[in-house]
JSON list of C-alpha atoms in Angstrom, two decimals:
[
{"chain": "A", "resi": 1, "resn": "UNK", "atom": "CA", "xyz": [7.25, -8.06, -9.61]},
{"chain": "A", "resi": 2, "resn": "UNK", "atom": "CA", "xyz": [4.77, -8.85, -6.84]},
{"chain": "A", "resi": 3, "resn": "UNK", "atom": "CA", "xyz": [4.30, -12.52, -7.60]},
{"chain": "A", "resi": 4, "resn": "UNK", "atom": "CA", "xyz": [3.97, -13.58, -3.96]},
{"chain": "A", "resi": 5, "resn": "UNK", "atom": "CA", "xyz": [2.03, -11.42, -1.47]},
{"chain": "A", "resi": 6, "resn": "UNK", "atom": "CA", "xyz": [0.78, -11.51, 2.12]},
{"chain": "A", "resi": 7, "resn": "UNK", "atom": "CA", "xyz": [-2.75, -10.32, 2.98]},
{"chain": "A", "resi": 8, "resn": "UNK", "atom": "CA", "xyz": [-3.61, -9.45, 6.58]},
{"chain": "A", "resi": 9, "resn": "UNK", "atom": "CA", "xyz": [-7.24, -10.45, 7.16]},
{"chain": "A", "resi": 10, "resn": "UNK", "atom": "CA", "xyz": [-9.62, -10.29, 10.11]},
{"chain": "A", "resi": 11, "resn": "UNK", "atom": "CA", "xyz": [-12.09, -12.59, 8.31]},
{"chain": "A", "resi": 12, "resn": "UNK", "atom": "CA", "xyz": [-14.82, -9.93, 8.49]},
{"chain": "A", "resi": 13, "resn": "UNK", "atom": "CA", "xyz": [-17.17, -8.79, 5.71]},
{"chain": "A", "resi": 14, "resn": "UNK", "atom": "CA", "xyz": [-14.82, -5.87, 5.22]},
{"chain": "A", "resi": 15, "resn": "UNK", "atom": "CA", "xyz": [-11.87, -8.16, 4.63]},
{"chain": "A", "resi": 16, "resn": "UNK", "atom": "CA", "xyz": [-13.98, -10.19, 2.18]},
{"chain": "A", "resi": 17, "resn": "UNK", "atom": "CA", "xyz": [-14.20, -6.98, 0.15]},
{"chain": "A", "resi": 18, "resn": "UNK", "atom": "CA", "xyz": [-10.46, -6.45, 0.59]},
{"chain": "A", "resi": 19, "resn": "UNK", "atom": "CA", "xyz": [-9.75, -9.92, -0.78]},
{"chain": "A", "resi": 20, "resn": "UNK", "atom": "CA", "xyz": [-11.98, -9.28, -3.82]},
{"chain": "A", "resi": 21, "resn": "UNK", "atom": "CA", "xyz": [-10.07, -6.07, -4.45]},
{"chain": "A", "resi": 22, "resn": "UNK", "atom": "CA", "xyz": [-6.70, -7.85, -4.16]},
{"chain": "A", "resi": 23, "resn": "UNK", "atom": "CA", "xyz": [-7.52, -9.95, -7.22]},
{"chain": "A", "resi": 24, "resn": "UNK", "atom": "CA", "xyz": [-6.74, -6.83, -9.28]},
{"chain": "A", "resi": 25, "resn": "UNK", "atom": "CA", "xyz": [-3.09, -7.19, -8.22]},
{"chain": "A", "resi": 26, "resn": "UNK", "atom": "CA", "xyz": [-2.72, -9.83, -10.89]},
{"chain": "A", "resi": 27, "resn": "UNK", "atom": "CA", "xyz": [-1.85, -6.83, -13.05]},
{"chain": "A", "resi": 28, "resn": "UNK", "atom": "CA", "xyz": [1.33, -6.55, -10.94]},
{"chain": "A", "resi": 29, "resn": "UNK", "atom": "CA", "xyz": [2.13, -10.21, -11.46]},
{"chain": "A", "resi": 30, "resn": "UNK", "atom": "CA", "xyz": [0.48, -11.63, -8.33]},
{"chain": "A", "resi": 31, "resn": "UNK", "atom": "CA", "xyz": [0.25, -15.41, -8.63]},
{"chain": "A", "resi": 32, "resn": "UNK", "atom": "CA", "xyz": [0.39, -16.55, -4.99]},
{"chain": "A", "resi": 33, "resn": "UNK", "atom": "CA", "xyz": [-1.09, -15.16, -1.76]},
{"chain": "A", "resi": 34, "resn": "UNK", "atom": "CA", "xyz": [-0.76, -15.91, 1.95]},
{"chain": "A", "resi": 35, "resn": "UNK", "atom": "CA", "xyz": [-3.84, -15.02, 4.00]},
{"chain": "A", "resi": 36, "resn": "UNK", "atom": "CA", "xyz": [-2.80, -14.25, 7.59]},
{"chain": "A", "resi": 37, "resn": "UNK", "atom": "CA", "xyz": [-5.27, -13.95, 10.46]},
{"chain": "A", "resi": 38, "resn": "UNK", "atom": "CA", "xyz": [-3.81, -12.26, 13.55]},
{"chain": "A", "resi": 39, "resn": "UNK", "atom": "CA", "xyz": [-4.83, -13.36, 17.05]},
{"chain": "A", "resi": 40, "resn": "UNK", "atom": "CA", "xyz": [-3.82, -10.87, 19.74]},
{"chain": "A", "resi": 41, "resn": "UNK", "atom": "CA", "xyz": [-3.73, -13.43, 22.60]},
{"chain": "A", "resi": 42, "resn": "UNK", "atom": "CA", "xyz": [-0.53, -14.43, 24.39]},
{"chain": "A", "resi": 43, "resn": "UNK", "atom": "CA", "xyz": [-1.37, -18.06, 25.08]},
{"chain": "A", "resi": 44, "resn": "UNK", "atom": "CA", "xyz": [-4.43, -20.09, 24.11]},
{"chain": "A", "resi": 45, "resn": "UNK", "atom": "CA", "xyz": [-2.97, -23.39, 25.29]},
{"chain": "A", "resi": 46, "resn": "UNK", "atom": "CA", "xyz": [-4.93, -26.54, 24.41]},
{"chain": "A", "resi": 47, "resn": "UNK", "atom": "CA", "xyz": [-7.58, -24.47, 22.61]},
{"chain": "A", "resi": 48, "resn": "UNK", "atom": "CA", "xyz": [-5.15, -23.71, 19.80]},
{"chain": "A", "resi": 49, "resn": "UNK", "atom": "CA", "xyz": [-5.95, -26.77, 17.68]},
{"chain": "A", "resi": 50, "resn": "UNK", "atom": "CA", "xyz": [-9.69, -26.09, 17.76]},
{"chain": "A", "resi": 51, "resn": "UNK", "atom": "CA", "xyz": [-9.19, -22.40, 17.04]},
{"chain": "A", "resi": 52, "resn": "UNK", "atom": "CA", "xyz": [-6.91, -23.15, 14.11]},
{"chain": "A", "resi": 53, "resn": "UNK", "atom": "CA", "xyz": [-9.58, -25.41, 12.61]},
{"chain": "A", "resi": 54, "resn": "UNK", "atom": "CA", "xyz": [-12.21, -22.69, 13.04]},
{"chain": "A", "resi": 55, "resn": "UNK", "atom": "CA", "xyz": [-9.99, -20.00, 11.53]},
{"chain": "A", "resi": 56, "resn": "UNK", "atom": "CA", "xyz": [-8.92, -22.25, 8.67]},
{"chain": "A", "resi": 57, "resn": "UNK", "atom": "CA", "xyz": [-12.56, -22.91, 7.79]},
{"chain": "A", "resi": 58, "resn": "UNK", "atom": "CA", "xyz": [-13.18, -19.15, 7.52]},
{"chain": "A", "resi": 59, "resn": "UNK", "atom": "CA", "xyz": [-9.96, -18.59, 5.58]},
{"chain": "A", "resi": 60, "resn": "UNK", "atom": "CA", "xyz": [-11.06, -21.23, 3.07]},
{"chain": "A", "resi": 61, "resn": "UNK", "atom": "CA", "xyz": [-13.92, -18.94, 2.01]},
{"chain": "A", "resi": 62, "resn": "UNK", "atom": "CA", "xyz": [-11.52, -16.11, 1.20]},
{"chain": "A", "resi": 63, "resn": "UNK", "atom": "CA", "xyz": [-9.08, -18.55, -0.40]},
{"chain": "A", "resi": 64, "resn": "UNK", "atom": "CA", "xyz": [-11.83, -19.57, -2.79]},
{"chain": "A", "resi": 65, "resn": "UNK", "atom": "CA", "xyz": [-12.25, -15.96, -3.98]},
{"chain": "A", "resi": 66, "resn": "UNK", "atom": "CA", "xyz": [-8.54, -15.67, -4.74]},
{"chain": "A", "resi": 67, "resn": "UNK", "atom": "CA", "xyz": [-8.17, -19.12, -6.27]},
{"chain": "A", "resi": 68, "resn": "UNK", "atom": "CA", "xyz": [-11.14, -18.56, -8.57]},
{"chain": "A", "resi": 69, "resn": "UNK", "atom": "CA", "xyz": [-9.22, -15.54, -9.86]},
{"chain": "A", "resi": 70, "resn": "UNK", "atom": "CA", "xyz": [-6.19, -17.75, -10.52]},
{"chain": "A", "resi": 71, "resn": "UNK", "atom": "CA", "xyz": [-4.15, -16.86, -7.40]},
{"chain": "A", "resi": 72, "resn": "UNK", "atom": "CA", "xyz": [-2.75, -19.85, -5.48]},
{"chain": "A", "resi": 73, "resn": "UNK", "atom": "CA", "xyz": [-3.48, -19.22, -1.79]},
{"chain": "A", "resi": 74, "resn": "UNK", "atom": "CA", "xyz": [-2.55, -20.59, 1.64]},
{"chain": "A", "resi": 75, "resn": "UNK", "atom": "CA", "xyz": [-3.79, -19.64, 5.12]},
{"chain": "A", "resi": 76, "resn": "UNK", "atom": "CA", "xyz": [-1.86, -18.87, 8.32]},
{"chain": "A", "resi": 77, "resn": "UNK", "atom": "CA", "xyz": [-2.68, -18.07, 11.95]},
{"chain": "A", "resi": 78, "resn": "UNK", "atom": "CA", "xyz": [-0.40, -15.40, 13.44]},
{"chain": "A", "resi": 79, "resn": "UNK", "atom": "CA", "xyz": [-0.18, -15.48, 17.24]},
{"chain": "A", "resi": 80, "resn": "UNK", "atom": "CA", "xyz": [0.80, -12.63, 19.58]},
{"chain": "A", "resi": 81, "resn": "UNK", "atom": "CA", "xyz": [2.83, -10.48, 18.92]},
{"chain": "A", "resi": 82, "resn": "UNK", "atom": "CA", "xyz": [1.03, -10.42, 15.61]},
{"chain": "A", "resi": 83, "resn": "UNK", "atom": "CA", "xyz": [3.16, -7.81, 13.86]},
{"chain": "A", "resi": 84, "resn": "UNK", "atom": "CA", "xyz": [6.29, -9.92, 14.42]},
{"chain": "A", "resi": 85, "resn": "UNK", "atom": "CA", "xyz": [4.49, -13.04, 13.26]},
{"chain": "A", "resi": 86, "resn": "UNK", "atom": "CA", "xyz": [3.26, -11.30, 10.11]},
{"chain": "A", "resi": 87, "resn": "UNK", "atom": "CA", "xyz": [6.81, -10.24, 9.34]},
{"chain": "A", "resi": 88, "resn": "UNK", "atom": "CA", "xyz": [8.10, -13.76, 10.01]},
{"chain": "A", "resi": 89, "resn": "UNK", "atom": "CA", "xyz": [5.52, -15.35, 7.70]},
{"chain": "A", "resi": 90, "resn": "UNK", "atom": "CA", "xyz": [6.25, -12.78, 4.99]},
{"chain": "A", "resi": 91, "resn": "UNK", "atom": "CA", "xyz": [10.00, -13.45, 5.25]},
{"chain": "A", "resi": 92, "resn": "UNK", "atom": "CA", "xyz": [9.71, -17.26, 5.38]},
{"chain": "A", "resi": 93, "resn": "UNK", "atom": "CA", "xyz": [7.48, -17.29, 2.31]},
{"chain": "A", "resi": 94, "resn": "UNK", "atom": "CA", "xyz": [9.56, -14.73, 0.41]},
{"chain": "A", "resi": 95, "resn": "UNK", "atom": "CA", "xyz": [6.63, -12.31, 0.05]},
{"chain": "A", "resi": 96, "resn": "UNK", "atom": "CA", "xyz": [7.33, -9.19, -1.97]},
{"chain": "A", "resi": 97, "resn": "UNK", "atom": "CA", "xyz": [4.30, -7.20, -0.71]},
{"chain": "A", "resi": 98, "resn": "UNK", "atom": "CA", "xyz": [2.13, -6.97, 2.43]},
{"chain": "A", "resi": 99, "resn": "UNK", "atom": "CA", "xyz": [-1.50, -5.89, 1.88]},
{"chain": "A", "resi": 100, "resn": "UNK", "atom": "CA", "xyz": [-3.81, -4.48, 4.58]},
{"chain": "A", "resi": 101, "resn": "UNK", "atom": "CA", "xyz": [-7.22, -2.82, 4.54]},
{"chain": "A", "resi": 102, "resn": "UNK", "atom": "CA", "xyz": [-7.78, 0.52, 6.23]},
{"chain": "A", "resi": 103, "resn": "UNK", "atom": "CA", "xyz": [-11.17, 1.52, 7.64]},
{"chain": "A", "resi": 104, "resn": "UNK", "atom": "CA", "xyz": [-10.09, 4.97, 8.84]},
{"chain": "A", "resi": 105, "resn": "UNK", "atom": "CA", "xyz": [-8.38, 7.94, 7.21]},
{"chain": "A", "resi": 106, "resn": "UNK", "atom": "CA", "xyz": [-6.08, 8.49, 10.18]},
{"chain": "A", "resi": 107, "resn": "UNK", "atom": "CA", "xyz": [-3.40, 6.20, 11.54]},
{"chain": "A", "resi": 108, "resn": "UNK", "atom": "CA", "xyz": [-4.61, 7.01, 15.03]},
{"chain": "A", "resi": 109, "resn": "UNK", "atom": "CA", "xyz": [-6.87, 4.19, 16.07]},
{"chain": "A", "resi": 110, "resn": "UNK", "atom": "CA", "xyz": [-6.47, 2.45, 12.75]},
{"chain": "A", "resi": 111, "resn": "UNK", "atom": "CA", "xyz": [-7.99, -1.01, 12.76]},
{"chain": "A", "resi": 112, "resn": "UNK", "atom": "CA", "xyz": [-6.51, -3.45, 10.29]},
{"chain": "A", "resi": 113, "resn": "UNK", "atom": "CA", "xyz": [-6.54, -7.24, 10.41]},
{"chain": "A", "resi": 114, "resn": "UNK", "atom": "CA", "xyz": [-7.06, -7.89, 14.09]},
{"chain": "A", "resi": 115, "resn": "UNK", "atom": "CA", "xyz": [-6.39, -4.33, 15.26]},
{"chain": "A", "resi": 116, "resn": "UNK", "atom": "CA", "xyz": [-2.67, -4.18, 14.48]},
{"chain": "A", "resi": 117, "resn": "UNK", "atom": "CA", "xyz": [-2.56, -1.53, 11.74]},
{"chain": "A", "resi": 118, "resn": "UNK", "atom": "CA", "xyz": [-0.09, 0.84, 13.33]},
{"chain": "A", "resi": 119, "resn": "UNK", "atom": "CA", "xyz": [2.29, -1.94, 14.37]},
{"chain": "A", "resi": 120, "resn": "UNK", "atom": "CA", "xyz": [2.30, -3.55, 10.92]},
{"chain": "A", "resi": 121, "resn": "UNK", "atom": "CA", "xyz": [2.86, -0.16, 9.31]},
{"chain": "A", "resi": 122, "resn": "UNK", "atom": "CA", "xyz": [5.74, 0.74, 11.60]},
{"chain": "A", "resi": 123, "resn": "UNK", "atom": "CA", "xyz": [7.44, -2.66, 11.84]},
{"chain": "A", "resi": 124, "resn": "UNK", "atom": "CA", "xyz": [7.25, -4.30, 8.42]},
{"chain": "A", "resi": 125, "resn": "UNK", "atom": "CA", "xyz": [10.35, -4.23, 6.24]},
{"chain": "A", "resi": 126, "resn": "UNK", "atom": "CA", "xyz": [8.34, -5.24, 3.18]},
{"chain": "A", "resi": 127, "resn": "UNK", "atom": "CA", "xyz": [6.57, -2.89, 0.76]},
{"chain": "A", "resi": 128, "resn": "UNK", "atom": "CA", "xyz": [3.11, -2.20, 2.23]},
{"chain": "A", "resi": 129, "resn": "UNK", "atom": "CA", "xyz": [-0.06, -1.62, 0.22]},
{"chain": "A", "resi": 130, "resn": "UNK", "atom": "CA", "xyz": [-2.90, -0.07, 2.24]},
{"chain": "A", "resi": 131, "resn": "UNK", "atom": "CA", "xyz": [-6.29, -0.35, 0.53]},
{"chain": "A", "resi": 132, "resn": "UNK", "atom": "CA", "xyz": [-8.96, 2.06, 1.75]},
{"chain": "A", "resi": 133, "resn": "UNK", "atom": "CA", "xyz": [-12.31, 0.66, 2.87]},
{"chain": "A", "resi": 134, "resn": "UNK", "atom": "CA", "xyz": [-15.26, 3.04, 3.01]},
{"chain": "A", "resi": 135, "resn": "UNK", "atom": "CA", "xyz": [-18.73, 2.72, 4.52]},
{"chain": "A", "resi": 136, "resn": "UNK", "atom": "CA", "xyz": [-21.49, 2.06, 2.02]},
{"chain": "A", "resi": 137, "resn": "UNK", "atom": "CA", "xyz": [-24.86, 3.79, 2.03]},
{"chain": "A", "resi": 138, "resn": "UNK", "atom": "CA", "xyz": [-26.80, 0.81, 3.24]},
{"chain": "A", "resi": 139, "resn": "UNK", "atom": "CA", "xyz": [-28.93, -0.28, 6.16]},
{"chain": "A", "resi": 140, "resn": "UNK", "atom": "CA", "xyz": [-26.95, -3.48, 6.64]},
{"chain": "A", "resi": 141, "resn": "UNK", "atom": "CA", "xyz": [-24.36, -3.30, 9.45]},
{"chain": "A", "resi": 142, "resn": "UNK", "atom": "CA", "xyz": [-20.67, -2.63, 8.81]},
{"chain": "A", "resi": 143, "resn": "UNK", "atom": "CA", "xyz": [-20.84, -2.91, 5.05]},
{"chain": "A", "resi": 144, "resn": "UNK", "atom": "CA", "xyz": [-17.69, -1.59, 3.38]},
{"chain": "A", "resi": 145, "resn": "UNK", "atom": "CA", "xyz": [-16.33, -1.34, -0.12]},
{"chain": "A", "resi": 146, "resn": "UNK", "atom": "CA", "xyz": [-12.79, -0.85, -1.32]},
{"chain": "A", "resi": 147, "resn": "UNK", "atom": "CA", "xyz": [-11.92, 2.27, -3.20]},
{"chain": "A", "resi": 148, "resn": "UNK", "atom": "CA", "xyz": [-11.33, 1.20, -6.80]},
{"chain": "A", "resi": 149, "resn": "UNK", "atom": "CA", "xyz": [-7.97, -0.55, -7.05]},
{"chain": "A", "resi": 150, "resn": "UNK", "atom": "CA", "xyz": [-6.40, -0.12, -10.48]},
{"chain": "A", "resi": 151, "resn": "UNK", "atom": "CA", "xyz": [-2.68, -0.23, -9.69]},
{"chain": "A", "resi": 152, "resn": "UNK", "atom": "CA", "xyz": [-1.53, 0.40, -13.24]},
{"chain": "A", "resi": 153, "resn": "UNK", "atom": "CA", "xyz": [-4.00, 3.10, -14.24]},
{"chain": "A", "resi": 154, "resn": "UNK", "atom": "CA", "xyz": [-2.39, 6.16, -12.67]},
{"chain": "A", "resi": 155, "resn": "UNK", "atom": "CA", "xyz": [0.63, 6.30, -10.33]},
{"chain": "A", "resi": 156, "resn": "UNK", "atom": "CA", "xyz": [1.15, 9.46, -8.28]},
{"chain": "A", "resi": 157, "resn": "UNK", "atom": "CA", "xyz": [4.74, 9.95, -7.09]},
{"chain": "A", "resi": 158, "resn": "UNK", "atom": "CA", "xyz": [5.15, 12.82, -4.60]},
{"chain": "A", "resi": 159, "resn": "UNK", "atom": "CA", "xyz": [8.70, 13.83, -3.74]},
{"chain": "A", "resi": 160, "resn": "UNK", "atom": "CA", "xyz": [10.42, 16.29, -1.43]},
{"chain": "A", "resi": 161, "resn": "UNK", "atom": "CA", "xyz": [13.82, 15.48, -3.02]},
{"chain": "A", "resi": 162, "resn": "UNK", "atom": "CA", "xyz": [15.09, 14.00, 0.25]},
{"chain": "A", "resi": 163, "resn": "UNK", "atom": "CA", "xyz": [17.31, 10.87, 0.43]},
{"chain": "A", "resi": 164, "resn": "UNK", "atom": "CA", "xyz": [14.26, 8.89, 1.52]},
{"chain": "A", "resi": 165, "resn": "UNK", "atom": "CA", "xyz": [12.26, 10.16, -1.46]},
{"chain": "A", "resi": 166, "resn": "UNK", "atom": "CA", "xyz": [15.21, 9.24, -3.72]},
{"chain": "A", "resi": 167, "resn": "UNK", "atom": "CA", "xyz": [14.99, 5.64, -2.46]},
{"chain": "A", "resi": 168, "resn": "UNK", "atom": "CA", "xyz": [11.28, 5.55, -3.27]},
{"chain": "A", "resi": 169, "resn": "UNK", "atom": "CA", "xyz": [11.94, 6.97, -6.73]},
{"chain": "A", "resi": 170, "resn": "UNK", "atom": "CA", "xyz": [14.58, 4.31, -7.45]},
{"chain": "A", "resi": 171, "resn": "UNK", "atom": "CA", "xyz": [12.11, 1.65, -6.36]},
{"chain": "A", "resi": 172, "resn": "UNK", "atom": "CA", "xyz": [9.39, 3.02, -8.66]},
{"chain": "A", "resi": 173, "resn": "UNK", "atom": "CA", "xyz": [11.88, 3.38, -11.52]},
{"chain": "A", "resi": 174, "resn": "UNK", "atom": "CA", "xyz": [12.61, -0.34, -11.22]},
{"chain": "A", "resi": 175, "resn": "UNK", "atom": "CA", "xyz": [8.95, -1.24, -10.72]},
{"chain": "A", "resi": 176, "resn": "UNK", "atom": "CA", "xyz": [7.63, 0.46, -13.87]},
{"chain": "A", "resi": 177, "resn": "UNK", "atom": "CA", "xyz": [10.12, -1.37, -16.09]},
{"chain": "A", "resi": 178, "resn": "UNK", "atom": "CA", "xyz": [8.23, -4.59, -15.30]},
{"chain": "A", "resi": 179, "resn": "UNK", "atom": "CA", "xyz": [4.76, -3.08, -14.83]},
{"chain": "A", "resi": 180, "resn": "UNK", "atom": "CA", "xyz": [4.40, 0.16, -16.83]},
{"chain": "A", "resi": 181, "resn": "UNK", "atom": "CA", "xyz": [1.31, 2.15, -15.76]},
{"chain": "A", "resi": 182, "resn": "UNK", "atom": "CA", "xyz": [-0.93, 4.05, -18.13]},
{"chain": "A", "resi": 183, "resn": "UNK", "atom": "CA", "xyz": [-0.10, 7.37, -16.42]},
{"chain": "A", "resi": 184, "resn": "UNK", "atom": "CA", "xyz": [2.52, 8.68, -13.98]},
{"chain": "A", "resi": 185, "resn": "UNK", "atom": "CA", "xyz": [2.35, 12.05, -12.24]},
{"chain": "A", "resi": 186, "resn": "UNK", "atom": "CA", "xyz": [5.45, 13.48, -10.55]},
{"chain": "A", "resi": 187, "resn": "UNK", "atom": "CA", "xyz": [4.61, 15.99, -7.83]},
{"chain": "A", "resi": 188, "resn": "UNK", "atom": "CA", "xyz": [6.43, 18.35, -5.52]},
{"chain": "A", "resi": 189, "resn": "UNK", "atom": "CA", "xyz": [4.44, 20.68, -3.26]},
{"chain": "A", "resi": 190, "resn": "UNK", "atom": "CA", "xyz": [5.84, 24.07, -2.33]},
{"chain": "A", "resi": 191, "resn": "UNK", "atom": "CA", "xyz": [5.01, 24.06, 1.38]},
{"chain": "A", "resi": 192, "resn": "UNK", "atom": "CA", "xyz": [2.98, 27.20, 2.05]},
{"chain": "A", "resi": 193, "resn": "UNK", "atom": "CA", "xyz": [3.61, 27.02, 5.79]},
{"chain": "A", "resi": 194, "resn": "UNK", "atom": "CA", "xyz": [7.38, 27.10, 5.31]},
{"chain": "A", "resi": 195, "resn": "UNK", "atom": "CA", "xyz": [7.45, 29.71, 2.58]},
{"chain": "A", "resi": 196, "resn": "UNK", "atom": "CA", "xyz": [4.86, 32.21, 3.85]},
{"chain": "A", "resi": 197, "resn": "UNK", "atom": "CA", "xyz": [5.44, 35.02, 4.70]},
{"chain": "A", "resi": 198, "resn": "UNK", "atom": "CA", "xyz": [9.22, 35.45, 4.81]},
{"chain": "A", "resi": 199, "resn": "UNK", "atom": "CA", "xyz": [10.20, 33.56, 1.66]},
{"chain": "A", "resi": 200, "resn": "UNK", "atom": "CA", "xyz": [7.18, 34.20, -0.55]},
{"chain": "A", "resi": 201, "resn": "UNK", "atom": "CA", "xyz": [9.21, 36.66, -2.65]},
{"chain": "A", "resi": 202, "resn": "UNK", "atom": "CA", "xyz": [11.45, 33.73, -3.69]},
{"chain": "A", "resi": 203, "resn": "UNK", "atom": "CA", "xyz": [8.61, 31.45, -4.82]},
{"chain": "A", "resi": 204, "resn": "UNK", "atom": "CA", "xyz": [9.40, 31.89, -8.53]},
{"chain": "A", "resi": 205, "resn": "UNK", "atom": "CA", "xyz": [13.03, 30.99, -7.81]},
{"chain": "A", "resi": 206, "resn": "UNK", "atom": "CA", "xyz": [12.00, 27.88, -5.87]},
{"chain": "A", "resi": 207, "resn": "UNK", "atom": "CA", "xyz": [9.60, 26.86, -8.63]},
{"chain": "A", "resi": 208, "resn": "UNK", "atom": "CA", "xyz": [12.30, 27.14, -11.31]},
{"chain": "A", "resi": 209, "resn": "UNK", "atom": "CA", "xyz": [14.78, 25.08, -9.29]},
{"chain": "A", "resi": 210, "resn": "UNK", "atom": "CA", "xyz": [12.27, 22.37, -8.37]},
{"chain": "A", "resi": 211, "resn": "UNK", "atom": "CA", "xyz": [10.75, 22.15, -11.84]},
{"chain": "A", "resi": 212, "resn": "UNK", "atom": "CA", "xyz": [14.23, 21.45, -13.20]},
{"chain": "A", "resi": 213, "resn": "UNK", "atom": "CA", "xyz": [14.57, 18.67, -10.61]},
{"chain": "A", "resi": 214, "resn": "UNK", "atom": "CA", "xyz": [11.21, 17.21, -11.60]},
{"chain": "A", "resi": 215, "resn": "UNK", "atom": "CA", "xyz": [12.13, 17.39, -15.28]},
{"chain": "A", "resi": 216, "resn": "UNK", "atom": "CA", "xyz": [15.29, 15.37, -14.59]},
{"chain": "A", "resi": 217, "resn": "UNK", "atom": "CA", "xyz": [13.25, 12.72, -12.75]},
{"chain": "A", "resi": 218, "resn": "UNK", "atom": "CA", "xyz": [10.69, 12.79, -15.56]},
{"chain": "A", "resi": 219, "resn": "UNK", "atom": "CA", "xyz": [13.38, 11.93, -18.10]},
{"chain": "A", "resi": 220, "resn": "UNK", "atom": "CA", "xyz": [14.49, 8.93, -16.04]},
{"chain": "A", "resi": 221, "resn": "UNK", "atom": "CA", "xyz": [10.94, 7.62, -15.75]},
{"chain": "A", "resi": 222, "resn": "UNK", "atom": "CA", "xyz": [10.32, 8.17, -19.46]},
{"chain": "A", "resi": 223, "resn": "UNK", "atom": "CA", "xyz": [13.38, 6.05, -20.22]},
{"chain": "A", "resi": 224, "resn": "UNK", "atom": "CA", "xyz": [12.12, 3.28, -17.90]},
{"chain": "A", "resi": 225, "resn": "UNK", "atom": "CA", "xyz": [8.54, 3.29, -19.23]},
{"chain": "A", "resi": 226, "resn": "UNK", "atom": "CA", "xyz": [8.37, 5.12, -22.56]},
{"chain": "A", "resi": 227, "resn": "UNK", "atom": "CA", "xyz": [4.80, 3.91, -23.19]},
{"chain": "A", "resi": 228, "resn": "UNK", "atom": "CA", "xyz": [3.43, 5.62, -20.06]},
{"chain": "A", "resi": 229, "resn": "UNK", "atom": "CA", "xyz": [1.91, 9.11, -20.25]},
{"chain": "A", "resi": 230, "resn": "UNK", "atom": "CA", "xyz": [3.63, 11.45, -17.79]},
{"chain": "A", "resi": 231, "resn": "UNK", "atom": "CA", "xyz": [2.90, 14.77, -16.14]},
{"chain": "A", "resi": 232, "resn": "UNK", "atom": "CA", "xyz": [4.49, 17.14, -13.62]},
{"chain": "A", "resi": 233, "resn": "UNK", "atom": "CA", "xyz": [2.64, 19.00, -10.86]},
{"chain": "A", "resi": 234, "resn": "UNK", "atom": "CA", "xyz": [4.21, 21.81, -8.79]},
{"chain": "A", "resi": 235, "resn": "UNK", "atom": "CA", "xyz": [1.43, 23.25, -6.59]},
{"chain": "A", "resi": 236, "resn": "UNK", "atom": "CA", "xyz": [1.68, 25.70, -3.69]},
{"chain": "A", "resi": 237, "resn": "UNK", "atom": "CA", "xyz": [-0.11, 24.73, -0.49]},
{"chain": "A", "resi": 238, "resn": "UNK", "atom": "CA", "xyz": [-0.23, 22.03, 2.21]},
{"chain": "A", "resi": 239, "resn": "UNK", "atom": "CA", "xyz": [1.63, 18.90, 1.05]},
{"chain": "A", "resi": 240, "resn": "UNK", "atom": "CA", "xyz": [-0.73, 16.35, 2.64]},
{"chain": "A", "resi": 241, "resn": "UNK", "atom": "CA", "xyz": [-3.79, 18.01, 1.12]}
]
């Protein structure tokens, strides 16, 4: 399903780790990748040719990692505005997924691939996979690892039953036909802030209604991927937590 992907890289040690993690996307059918380095400069004039050579030399190192894993790879330099260039490259190369690495756990101040995390997240029209990078316990500077990336081990699908959530569900329903995961968990959170205190007496009623909704979605997923183990979660609390 994701045979052709775009990876936003800043050519740092962190993005080296990101690229190593991306090799696991072969499980989703990844066979070709486009490494894109974003340069947030309006005009570099005659220096462009020299800069492209320098960037390409660095990209070659990350290309080697992907190609050794069997993923055909090409490199690109995205000029300012980088988010628009990333989208253009993804569209021109018919990419089905954009991959970025996240160093922070908040979108505020997020730094991804040249410092354009928020703009890529808000402007891309392609499916976006954000892989978390975390600081390692080491004396060496800025050493990061990816959280384990096993895309077909366990898929968590939260829903609030909104039209937007329905679109996501339809997408996942199609996705798991081609790439069935080992486990799928459907989740709806009863929002404590909205229910407490005035509607808490209706919690059992809400749970019954929403469990029936989850059961209906469960049946559709089971039909799409009968070999996957499935579960339903209906907790009470803060949805993001």
